[in-house]
CSV table of C-alpha atoms and ligand atoms in Angstrom, one decimal:
chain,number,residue,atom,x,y,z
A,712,UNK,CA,87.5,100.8,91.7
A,713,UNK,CA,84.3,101.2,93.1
A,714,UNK,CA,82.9,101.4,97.5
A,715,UNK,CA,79.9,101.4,98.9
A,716,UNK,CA,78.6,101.0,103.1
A,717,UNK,CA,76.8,99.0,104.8
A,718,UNK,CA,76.0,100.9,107.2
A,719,UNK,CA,78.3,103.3,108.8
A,720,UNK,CA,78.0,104.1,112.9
A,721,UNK,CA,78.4,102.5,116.1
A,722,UNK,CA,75.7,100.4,116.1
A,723,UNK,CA,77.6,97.8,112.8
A,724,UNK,CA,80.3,99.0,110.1
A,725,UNK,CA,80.9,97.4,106.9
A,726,UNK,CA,82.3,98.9,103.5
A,727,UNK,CA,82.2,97.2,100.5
A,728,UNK,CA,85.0,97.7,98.0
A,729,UNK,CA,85.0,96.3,94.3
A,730,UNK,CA,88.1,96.1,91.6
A,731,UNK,CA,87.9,93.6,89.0
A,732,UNK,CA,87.2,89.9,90.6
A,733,UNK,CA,87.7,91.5,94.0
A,734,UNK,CA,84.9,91.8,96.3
A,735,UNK,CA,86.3,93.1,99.5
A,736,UNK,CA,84.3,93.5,103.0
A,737,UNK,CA,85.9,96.1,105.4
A,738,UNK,CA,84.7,95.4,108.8
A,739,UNK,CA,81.5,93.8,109.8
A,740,UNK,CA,79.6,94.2,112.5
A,741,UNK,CA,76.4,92.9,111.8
A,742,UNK,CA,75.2,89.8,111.9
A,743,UNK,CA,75.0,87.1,109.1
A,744,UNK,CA,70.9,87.9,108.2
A,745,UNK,CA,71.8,91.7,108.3
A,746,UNK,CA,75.2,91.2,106.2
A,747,UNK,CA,73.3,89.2,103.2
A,748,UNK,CA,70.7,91.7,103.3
A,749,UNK,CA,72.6,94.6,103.2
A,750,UNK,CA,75.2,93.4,100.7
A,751,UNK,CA,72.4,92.3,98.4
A,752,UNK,CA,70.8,95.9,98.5
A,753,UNK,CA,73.8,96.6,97.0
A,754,UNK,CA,73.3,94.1,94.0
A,755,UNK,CA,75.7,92.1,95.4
A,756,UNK,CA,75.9,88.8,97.1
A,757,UNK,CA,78.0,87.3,100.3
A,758,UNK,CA,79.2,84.5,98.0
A,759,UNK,CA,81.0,86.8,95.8
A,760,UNK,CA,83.2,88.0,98.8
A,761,UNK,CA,86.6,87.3,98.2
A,762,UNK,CA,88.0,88.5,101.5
A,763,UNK,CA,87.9,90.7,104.8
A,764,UNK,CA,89.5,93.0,105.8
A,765,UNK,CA,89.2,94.1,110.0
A,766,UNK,CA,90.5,97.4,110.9
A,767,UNK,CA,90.2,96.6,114.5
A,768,UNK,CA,88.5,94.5,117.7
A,769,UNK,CA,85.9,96.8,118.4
A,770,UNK,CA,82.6,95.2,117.8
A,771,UNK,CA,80.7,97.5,115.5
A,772,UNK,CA,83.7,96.5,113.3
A,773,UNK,CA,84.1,92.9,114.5
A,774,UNK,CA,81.5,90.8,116.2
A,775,UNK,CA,79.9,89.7,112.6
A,776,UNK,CA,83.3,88.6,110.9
A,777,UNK,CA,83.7,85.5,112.5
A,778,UNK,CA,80.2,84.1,111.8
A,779,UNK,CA,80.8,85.2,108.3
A,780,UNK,CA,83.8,83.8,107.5
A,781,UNK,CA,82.9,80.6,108.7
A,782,UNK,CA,79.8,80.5,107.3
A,783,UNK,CA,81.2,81.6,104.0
A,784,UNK,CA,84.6,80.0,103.7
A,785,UNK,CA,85.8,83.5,103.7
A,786,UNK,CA,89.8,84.6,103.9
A,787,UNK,CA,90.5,86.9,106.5
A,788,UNK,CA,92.5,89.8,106.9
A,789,UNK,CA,94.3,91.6,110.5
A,790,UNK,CA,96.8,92.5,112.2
A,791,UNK,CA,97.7,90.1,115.1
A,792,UNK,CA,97.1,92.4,117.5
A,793,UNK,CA,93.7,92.7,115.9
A,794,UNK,CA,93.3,88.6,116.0
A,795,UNK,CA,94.7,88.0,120.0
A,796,UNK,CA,92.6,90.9,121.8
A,797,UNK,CA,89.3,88.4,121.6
A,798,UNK,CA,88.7,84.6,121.2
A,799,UNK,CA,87.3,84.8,117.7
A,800,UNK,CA,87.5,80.8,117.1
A,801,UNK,CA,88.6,79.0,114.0
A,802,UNK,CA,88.7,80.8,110.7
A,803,UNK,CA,88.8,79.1,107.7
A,804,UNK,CA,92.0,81.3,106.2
A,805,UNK,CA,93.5,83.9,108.7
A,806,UNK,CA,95.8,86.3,106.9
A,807,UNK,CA,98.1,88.5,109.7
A,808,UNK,CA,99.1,91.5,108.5
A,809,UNK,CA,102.5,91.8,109.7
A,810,UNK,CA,103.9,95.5,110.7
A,811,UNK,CA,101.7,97.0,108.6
A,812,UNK,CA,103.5,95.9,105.3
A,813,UNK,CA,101.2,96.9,102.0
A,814,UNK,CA,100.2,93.3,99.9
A,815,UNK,CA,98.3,92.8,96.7
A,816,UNK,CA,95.0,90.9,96.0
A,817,UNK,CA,95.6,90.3,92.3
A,818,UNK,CA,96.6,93.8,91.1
A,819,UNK,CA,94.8,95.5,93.7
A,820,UNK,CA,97.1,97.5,96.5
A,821,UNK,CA,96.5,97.5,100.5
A,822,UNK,CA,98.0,99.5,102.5
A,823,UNK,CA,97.6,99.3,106.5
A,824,UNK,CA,97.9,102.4,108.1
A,825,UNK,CA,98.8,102.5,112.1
A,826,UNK,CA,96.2,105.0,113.5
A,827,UNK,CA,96.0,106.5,116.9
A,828,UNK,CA,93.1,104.4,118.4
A,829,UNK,CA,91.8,102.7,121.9
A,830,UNK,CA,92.1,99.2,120.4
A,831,UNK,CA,95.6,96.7,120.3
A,832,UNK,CA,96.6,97.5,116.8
A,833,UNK,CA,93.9,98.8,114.1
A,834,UNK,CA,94.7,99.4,110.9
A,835,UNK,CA,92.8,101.6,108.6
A,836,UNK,CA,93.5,101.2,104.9
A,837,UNK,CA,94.5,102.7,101.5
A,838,UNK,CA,93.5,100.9,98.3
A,839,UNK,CA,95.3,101.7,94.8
A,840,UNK,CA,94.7,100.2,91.8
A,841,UNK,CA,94.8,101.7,87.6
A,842,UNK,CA,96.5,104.8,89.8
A,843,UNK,CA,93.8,105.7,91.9
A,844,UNK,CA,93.6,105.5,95.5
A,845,UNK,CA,91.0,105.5,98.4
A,846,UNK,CA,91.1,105.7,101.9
A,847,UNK,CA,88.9,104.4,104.8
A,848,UNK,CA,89.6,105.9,107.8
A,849,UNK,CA,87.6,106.3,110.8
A,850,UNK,CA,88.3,105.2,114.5
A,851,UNK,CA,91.1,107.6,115.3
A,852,UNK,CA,91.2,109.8,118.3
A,853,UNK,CA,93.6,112.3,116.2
A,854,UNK,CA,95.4,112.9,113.0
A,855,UNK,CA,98.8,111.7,113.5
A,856,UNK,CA,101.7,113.2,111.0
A,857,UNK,CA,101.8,109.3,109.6
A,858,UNK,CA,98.3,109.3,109.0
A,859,UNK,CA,98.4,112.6,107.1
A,860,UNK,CA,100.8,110.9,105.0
A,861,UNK,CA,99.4,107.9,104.1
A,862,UNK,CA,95.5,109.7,103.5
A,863,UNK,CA,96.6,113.3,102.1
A,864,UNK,CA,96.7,112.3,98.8
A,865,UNK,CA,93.3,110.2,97.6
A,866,UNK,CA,91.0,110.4,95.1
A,867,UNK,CA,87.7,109.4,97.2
A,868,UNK,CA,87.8,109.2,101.2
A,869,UNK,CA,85.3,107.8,103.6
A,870,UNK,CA,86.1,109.8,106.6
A,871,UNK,CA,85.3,109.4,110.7
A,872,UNK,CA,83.3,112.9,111.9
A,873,UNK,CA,82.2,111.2,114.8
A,874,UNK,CA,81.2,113.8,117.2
A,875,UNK,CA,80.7,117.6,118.2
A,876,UNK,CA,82.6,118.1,121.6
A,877,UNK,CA,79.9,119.9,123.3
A,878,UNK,CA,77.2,117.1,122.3
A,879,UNK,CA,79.7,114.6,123.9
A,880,UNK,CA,80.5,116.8,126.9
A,881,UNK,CA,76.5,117.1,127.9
A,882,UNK,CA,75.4,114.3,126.2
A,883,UNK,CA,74.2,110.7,127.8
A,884,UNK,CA,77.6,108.7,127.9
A,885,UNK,CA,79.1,108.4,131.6
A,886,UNK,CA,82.0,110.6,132.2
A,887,UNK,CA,85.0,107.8,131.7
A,888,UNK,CA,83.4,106.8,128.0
A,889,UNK,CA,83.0,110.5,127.4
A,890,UNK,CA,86.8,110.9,128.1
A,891,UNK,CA,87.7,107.8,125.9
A,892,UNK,CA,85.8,109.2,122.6
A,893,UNK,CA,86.9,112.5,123.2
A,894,UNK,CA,90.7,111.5,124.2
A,895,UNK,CA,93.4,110.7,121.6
A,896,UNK,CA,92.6,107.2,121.1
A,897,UNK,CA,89.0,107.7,120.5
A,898,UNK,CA,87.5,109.6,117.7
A,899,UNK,CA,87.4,112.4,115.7
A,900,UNK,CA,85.3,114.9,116.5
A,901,UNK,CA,83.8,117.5,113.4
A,902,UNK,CA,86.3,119.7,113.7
A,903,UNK,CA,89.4,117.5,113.5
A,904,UNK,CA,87.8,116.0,110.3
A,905,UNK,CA,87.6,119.9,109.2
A,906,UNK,CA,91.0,120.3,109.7
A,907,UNK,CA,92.2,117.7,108.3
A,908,UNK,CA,90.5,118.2,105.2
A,909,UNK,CA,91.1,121.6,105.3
A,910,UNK,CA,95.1,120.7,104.9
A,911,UNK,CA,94.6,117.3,102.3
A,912,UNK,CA,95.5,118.0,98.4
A,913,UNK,CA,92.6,119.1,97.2
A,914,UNK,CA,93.4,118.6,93.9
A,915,UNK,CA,92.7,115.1,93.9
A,916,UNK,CA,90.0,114.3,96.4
A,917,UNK,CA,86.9,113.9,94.0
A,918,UNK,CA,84.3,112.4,96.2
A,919,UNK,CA,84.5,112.0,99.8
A,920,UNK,CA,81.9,110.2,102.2
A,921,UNK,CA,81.6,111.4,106.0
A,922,UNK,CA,80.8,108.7,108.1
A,923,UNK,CA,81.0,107.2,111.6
A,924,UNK,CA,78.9,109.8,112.8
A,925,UNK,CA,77.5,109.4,115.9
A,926,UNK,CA,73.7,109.0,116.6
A,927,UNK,CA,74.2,110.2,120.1
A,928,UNK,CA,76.9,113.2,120.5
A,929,UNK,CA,76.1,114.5,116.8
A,930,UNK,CA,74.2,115.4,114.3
A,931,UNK,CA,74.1,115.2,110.6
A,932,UNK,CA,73.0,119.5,110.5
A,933,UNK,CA,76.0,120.0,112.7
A,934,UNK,CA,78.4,118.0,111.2
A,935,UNK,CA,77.6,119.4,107.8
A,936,UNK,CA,77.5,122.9,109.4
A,937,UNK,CA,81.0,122.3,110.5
A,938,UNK,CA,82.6,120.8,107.3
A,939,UNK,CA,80.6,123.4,105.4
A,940,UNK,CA,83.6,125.6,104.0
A,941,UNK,CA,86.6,123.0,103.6
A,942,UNK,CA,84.4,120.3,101.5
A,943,UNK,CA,82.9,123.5,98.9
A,944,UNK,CA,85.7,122.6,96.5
A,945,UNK,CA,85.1,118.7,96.6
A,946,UNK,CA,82.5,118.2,93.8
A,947,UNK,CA,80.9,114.8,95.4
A,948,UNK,CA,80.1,114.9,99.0
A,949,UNK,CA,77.7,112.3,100.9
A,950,UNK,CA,77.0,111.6,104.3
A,951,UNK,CA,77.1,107.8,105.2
A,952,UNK,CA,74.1,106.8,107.7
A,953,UNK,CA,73.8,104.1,110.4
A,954,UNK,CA,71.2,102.0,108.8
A,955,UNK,CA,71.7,102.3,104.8
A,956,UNK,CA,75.6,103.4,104.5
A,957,UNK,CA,76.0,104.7,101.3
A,958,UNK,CA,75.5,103.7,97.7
A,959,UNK,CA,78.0,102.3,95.0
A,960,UNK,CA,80.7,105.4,94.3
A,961,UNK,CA,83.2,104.7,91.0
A,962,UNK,CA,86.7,105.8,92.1
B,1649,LIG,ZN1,83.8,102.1,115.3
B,1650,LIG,ZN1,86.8,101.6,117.4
């Protein structure tokens, strides 16, 4: 299995992942012109897509799926909370993903994971295929004990470090936003991805990828400063950025 971003941040997300014939997009929001740029600096195209996948309504993750899906004849993958929080018009296949039930895309595994977020019912995911597994997860004000579960055990891990509190708390955002990214339902902040990775199996996490991170209440010294100690022991670590994401990783 291999992944790869298209850009990671709140101005557009998309992750590619590849198994076999599968070419999955995870979230896109950029538009079309962006999308076919960005997947074919990836040595890709958009016409080998074979699905995508939406972790939730928010638009850095959404506003470009429709348009793509259309344009590309592309199925499309969410929960139905996910598909009724906006008016997304007619898409071409629309696959719910019903109470977070796991389903296969030829021998590939996804798994849905519930996750602690401001949003009707995102879903961040787990892939597994030849025995390997890896996790997206970003967009989640906290670590819940469910999501611990479902992402303690992975072999590579794109992971949300999407802000440092005290960049947030005198940063530019007005005081109710501030609240919201800070809160439970927003996003992680540097040190809750710390902890969390402090407490995965390190055994098996081979390569993980931070992302998410925020242009505005972070930065990529701090974050780094902060995840310093717990990521020594993983022997690939990479940073995902807003504008070029991050380069094919093999699983
Ligand atoms: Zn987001
Ligand atoms: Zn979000």
């Amino acid at each position: 299995m291999r992944f790869a971003s298209l850009g990671s941040g709140s101005r557009g997300n998309g992750t590619l992942v590849s198994w076999k014939d599968q070419l999955l997009l995870v979230d896109c929001g950029f538009t079309i012109k962006e999308v076919e740029r960005r997947v074919e600096r990836l040595g890709r195209r958009v016409t080998e897509i074979t699905a995508v996948l939406v972790t939730h309504e928010h638009a850095d993750h959404l506003k470009g799926v429709p348009p793509l899906a259309r344009k590309y004849n592309l199925p499309v993958y969410m929960t139905p909370g996910t598909y009724r929080s906006r008016d997304l018009g007619k898409l071409p296949f629309l696959h719910l993903i019903e109470g977070y039930q796991p389903f296969q895309l030829d021998d590939l595994e996804v798994l849905p994971v519930a996750v602690p977020h401001d949003a009707r019912e995102p879903a961040q995911f787990v892939f597994k295929a030849a025995g390997k597994r890896l996790g997206i997860l970003t967009d989640l004000g906290n670590i819940s004990a469910h999501v611990e579960n479902h992402f303690y055990d992975c072999d590579a891990l794109l992971l949300e470090a999407n802000h440092d509190p005290q960049m947030l708390a005198s940063g530019p955002y007005p005081p109710s936003l501030k609240q919201r990214v800070g809160g439970p339902w927003g996003h992680l902040s540097n040190q809750q991805a710390a902890g969390f990775l402090a407490r995965v199996n390190g055994e098996r996490l081979r390569h993980l990828v931070v992302g998410h991170i925020s242009q505005k209440n972070n930065s990529l010294e701090l974050a780094k400063r902060v995840l310093a100690e717990v990521t020594a022991q993983i022997p690939a670590v990479e940073y995902a950025c807003q504008d070029e994401g991050f380069d094919w990783i093999s699983v």
